[in-house]
PDB file of C-alpha atoms in Angstrom:
ATOM      1  CA  UNK O   1      -6.138  71.712 -16.790  1.00  0.00           C
ATOM      2  CA  UNK O   2      -9.101  71.134 -14.577  1.00  0.00           C
ATOM      3  CA  UNK O   3     -10.680  68.851 -17.416  1.00  0.00           C
ATOM      4  CA  UNK O   4      -7.281  66.806 -17.463  1.00  0.00           C
ATOM      5  CA  UNK O   5      -7.400  66.302 -13.837  1.00  0.00           C
ATOM      6  CA  UNK O   6     -10.950  65.322 -13.746  1.00  0.00           C
ATOM      7  CA  UNK O   7     -10.294  62.751 -16.565  1.00  0.00           C
ATOM      8  CA  UNK O   8      -7.349  61.514 -14.807  1.00  0.00           C
ATOM      9  CA  UNK O   9      -9.393  61.083 -11.532  1.00  0.00           C
ATOM     10  CA  UNK O  10     -12.252  59.353 -13.370  1.00  0.00           C
ATOM     11  CA  UNK O  11      -9.703  56.747 -15.047  1.00  0.00           C
ATOM     12  CA  UNK O  12      -8.089  56.228 -11.633  1.00  0.00           C
ATOM     13  CA  UNK O  13     -11.563  55.388 -10.140  1.00  0.00           C
ATOM     14  CA  UNK O  14     -12.370  53.019 -13.079  1.00  0.00           C
ATOM     15  CA  UNK O  15      -9.091  51.236 -12.641  1.00  0.00           C
ATOM     16  CA  UNK O  16      -9.521  50.929  -9.009  1.00  0.00           C
ATOM     17  CA  UNK O  17     -12.980  49.402  -9.545  1.00  0.00           C
ATOM     18  CA  UNK O  18     -11.468  46.918 -12.048  1.00  0.00           C
ATOM     19  CA  UNK O  19      -8.823  46.045  -9.595  1.00  0.00           C
ATOM     20  CA  UNK O  20     -11.319  45.424  -6.996  1.00  0.00           C
ATOM     21  CA  UNK O  21     -13.436  43.148  -9.246  1.00  0.00           C
ATOM     22  CA  UNK O  22     -10.429  41.182 -10.136  1.00  0.00           C
ATOM     23  CA  UNK O  23      -9.423  40.626  -6.554  1.00  0.00           C
ATOM     24  CA  UNK O  24     -13.043  39.607  -5.686  1.00  0.00           C
ATOM     25  CA  UNK O  25     -13.014  37.134  -8.612  1.00  0.00           C
ATOM     26  CA  UNK O  26      -9.741  35.616  -7.526  1.00  0.00           C
ATOM     27  CA  UNK O  27     -11.021  35.301  -3.980  1.00  0.00           C
ATOM     28  CA  UNK O  28     -14.114  33.611  -5.169  1.00  0.00           C
ATOM     29  CA  UNK O  29     -12.121  31.137  -7.199  1.00  0.00           C
ATOM     30  CA  UNK O  30      -9.878  30.325  -4.269  1.00  0.00           C
ATOM     31  CA  UNK O  31     -13.041  29.803  -2.173  1.00  0.00           C
ATOM     32  CA  UNK O  32     -14.631  27.530  -4.699  1.00  0.00           C
ATOM     33  CA  UNK O  33     -11.294  25.461  -4.937  1.00  0.00           C
ATOM     34  CA  UNK O  34     -11.190  25.158  -1.210  1.00  0.00           C
ATOM     35  CA  UNK O  35     -14.794  23.974  -1.026  1.00  0.00           C
ATOM     36  CA  UNK O  36     -14.205  21.487  -3.688  1.00  0.00           C
ATOM     37  CA  UNK O  37     -11.170  20.274  -1.686  1.00  0.00           C
ATOM     38  CA  UNK O  38     -13.191  20.194   1.372  1.00  0.00           C
ATOM     39  CA  UNK O  39     -16.024  18.327  -0.104  1.00  0.00           C
ATOM     40  CA  UNK O  40     -13.728  15.725  -1.867  1.00  0.00           C
ATOM     41  CA  UNK O  41     -11.973  15.228   1.614  1.00  0.00           C
ATOM     42  CA  UNK O  42     -15.314  14.659   3.323  1.00  0.00           C
ATOM     43  CA  UNK O  43     -16.524  12.308   0.683  1.00  0.00           C
ATOM     44  CA  UNK O  44     -13.319  10.354   0.981  1.00  0.00           C
ATOM     45  CA  UNK O  45     -13.895   9.932   4.657  1.00  0.00           C
ATOM     46  CA  UNK O  46     -16.901   8.127   3.791  1.00  0.00           C
ATOM     47  CA  UNK O  47     -14.960   5.187   2.632  1.00  0.00           C
ATOM     48  CA  UNK O  48     -15.324   3.550   6.133  1.00  0.00           C
ATOM     49  CA  UNK O  49     -19.052   3.249   5.395  1.00  0.00           C
ATOM     50  CA  UNK O  50     -18.389   1.012   2.171  1.00  0.00           C
ATOM     51  CA  UNK O  51     -18.751  -2.223   4.066  1.00  0.00           C
ATOM     52  CA  UNK O  52     -22.301  -1.334   5.157  1.00  0.00           C
ATOM     53  CA  UNK O  53     -23.618  -0.089   1.792  1.00  0.00           C
ATOM     54  CA  UNK O  54     -22.432  -2.494  -0.834  1.00  0.00           C
ATOM     55  CA  UNK O  55     -25.226  -5.087  -2.031  1.00  0.00           C
ATOM     56  CA  UNK O  56     -24.880  -8.382  -0.194  1.00  0.00           C
ATOM     57  CA  UNK O  57     -23.012  -6.888   2.825  1.00  0.00           C
ATOM     58  CA  UNK O  58     -23.353  -9.276   5.786  1.00  0.00           C
ATOM     59  CA  UNK O  59     -23.032  -6.364   8.334  1.00  0.00           C
ATOM     60  CA  UNK O  60     -25.830  -3.818   7.900  1.00  0.00           C
ATOM     61  CA  UNK O  61     -25.414  -1.658  10.957  1.00  0.00           C
ATOM     62  CA  UNK O  62     -22.960   1.166  10.163  1.00  0.00           C
ATOM     63  CA  UNK O  63     -20.015   1.629  12.595  1.00  0.00           C
ATOM     64  CA  UNK O  64     -19.496   4.655  14.931  1.00  0.00           C
ATOM     65  CA  UNK O  65     -16.791   5.735  12.385  1.00  0.00           C
ATOM     66  CA  UNK O  66     -19.142   5.544   9.539  1.00  0.00           C
ATOM     67  CA  UNK O  67     -21.816   7.658  11.328  1.00  0.00           C
ATOM     68  CA  UNK O  68     -19.137  10.158  12.517  1.00  0.00           C
ATOM     69  CA  UNK O  69     -18.041  10.431   8.860  1.00  0.00           C
ATOM     70  CA  UNK O  70     -21.552  10.980   7.675  1.00  0.00           C
ATOM     71  CA  UNK O  71     -22.294  13.583  10.245  1.00  0.00           C
ATOM     72  CA  UNK O  72     -19.224  15.393   9.186  1.00  0.00           C
ATOM     73  CA  UNK O  73     -20.210  15.671   5.573  1.00  0.00           C
ATOM     74  CA  UNK O  74     -21.785  19.053   4.474  1.00  0.00           C
ATOM     75  CA  UNK O  75     -25.343  18.205   3.324  1.00  0.00           C
ATOM     76  CA  UNK O  76     -24.910  20.416   0.159  1.00  0.00           C
ATOM     77  CA  UNK O  77     -21.695  18.548  -0.615  1.00  0.00           C
ATOM     78  CA  UNK O  78     -23.409  15.167  -0.412  1.00  0.00           C
ATOM     79  CA  UNK O  79     -26.617  16.076  -2.207  1.00  0.00           C
ATOM     80  CA  UNK O  80     -24.814  17.801  -4.974  1.00  0.00           C
ATOM     81  CA  UNK O  81     -22.513  14.757  -5.563  1.00  0.00           C
ATOM     82  CA  UNK O  82     -25.546  12.366  -5.617  1.00  0.00           C
ATOM     83  CA  UNK O  83     -27.287  14.884  -8.121  1.00  0.00           C
ATOM     84  CA  UNK O  84     -24.202  15.020 -10.240  1.00  0.00           C
ATOM     85  CA  UNK O  85     -23.735  11.131 -10.263  1.00  0.00           C
ATOM     86  CA  UNK O  86     -27.447  10.682 -11.102  1.00  0.00           C
ATOM     87  CA  UNK O  87     -26.882  12.727 -14.277  1.00  0.00           C
ATOM     88  CA  UNK O  88     -23.640  10.619 -15.359  1.00  0.00           C
ATOM     89  CA  UNK O  89     -25.326   8.025 -17.601  1.00  0.00           C
ATOM     90  CA  UNK O  90     -27.164  10.663 -19.794  1.00  0.00           C
ATOM     91  CA  UNK O  91     -23.848  12.399 -20.092  1.00  0.00           C
ATOM     92  CA  UNK O  92     -22.039   9.315 -21.123  1.00  0.00           C
ATOM     93  CA  UNK O  93     -24.785   8.446 -23.646  1.00  0.00           C
ATOM     94  CA  UNK O  94     -25.914   5.536 -21.560  1.00  0.00           C
ATOM     95  CA  UNK O  95     -29.462   4.629 -20.500  1.00  0.00           C
ATOM     96  CA  UNK O  96     -30.592   6.032 -16.880  1.00  0.00           C
ATOM     97  CA  UNK O  97     -30.196   3.656 -13.928  1.00  0.00           C
ATOM     98  CA  UNK O  98     -33.265   2.197 -12.789  1.00  0.00           C
ATOM     99  CA  UNK O  99     -32.955   1.625  -9.194  1.00  0.00           C
ATOM    100  CA  UNK O 100     -35.452  -0.406  -7.450  1.00  0.00           C
ATOM    101  CA  UNK O 101     -35.950  -1.364  -3.781  1.00  0.00           C
TER     102      UNK O 101
END
């Protein structure tokens, strides 16, 4: 009887640990989705900077709205986006971009 009780207790502990791991994984997935959504929103807010960054733009000084949007973007969000964008040509079987000054 004691052995059955011990086995039941051990199984219950294992089940509780598994349940905890599943809950943690779901929480991490939700946080990643939230971070992705936040990063996407922050990048979308940078659209106000488009008139200042397109080649041949006549207005080269960014507006206050552009500067505010840039300040609001998480640095990891922007840097990771630029890093990923720089890898797109090779992932699309195209030659890398050669950007000069």
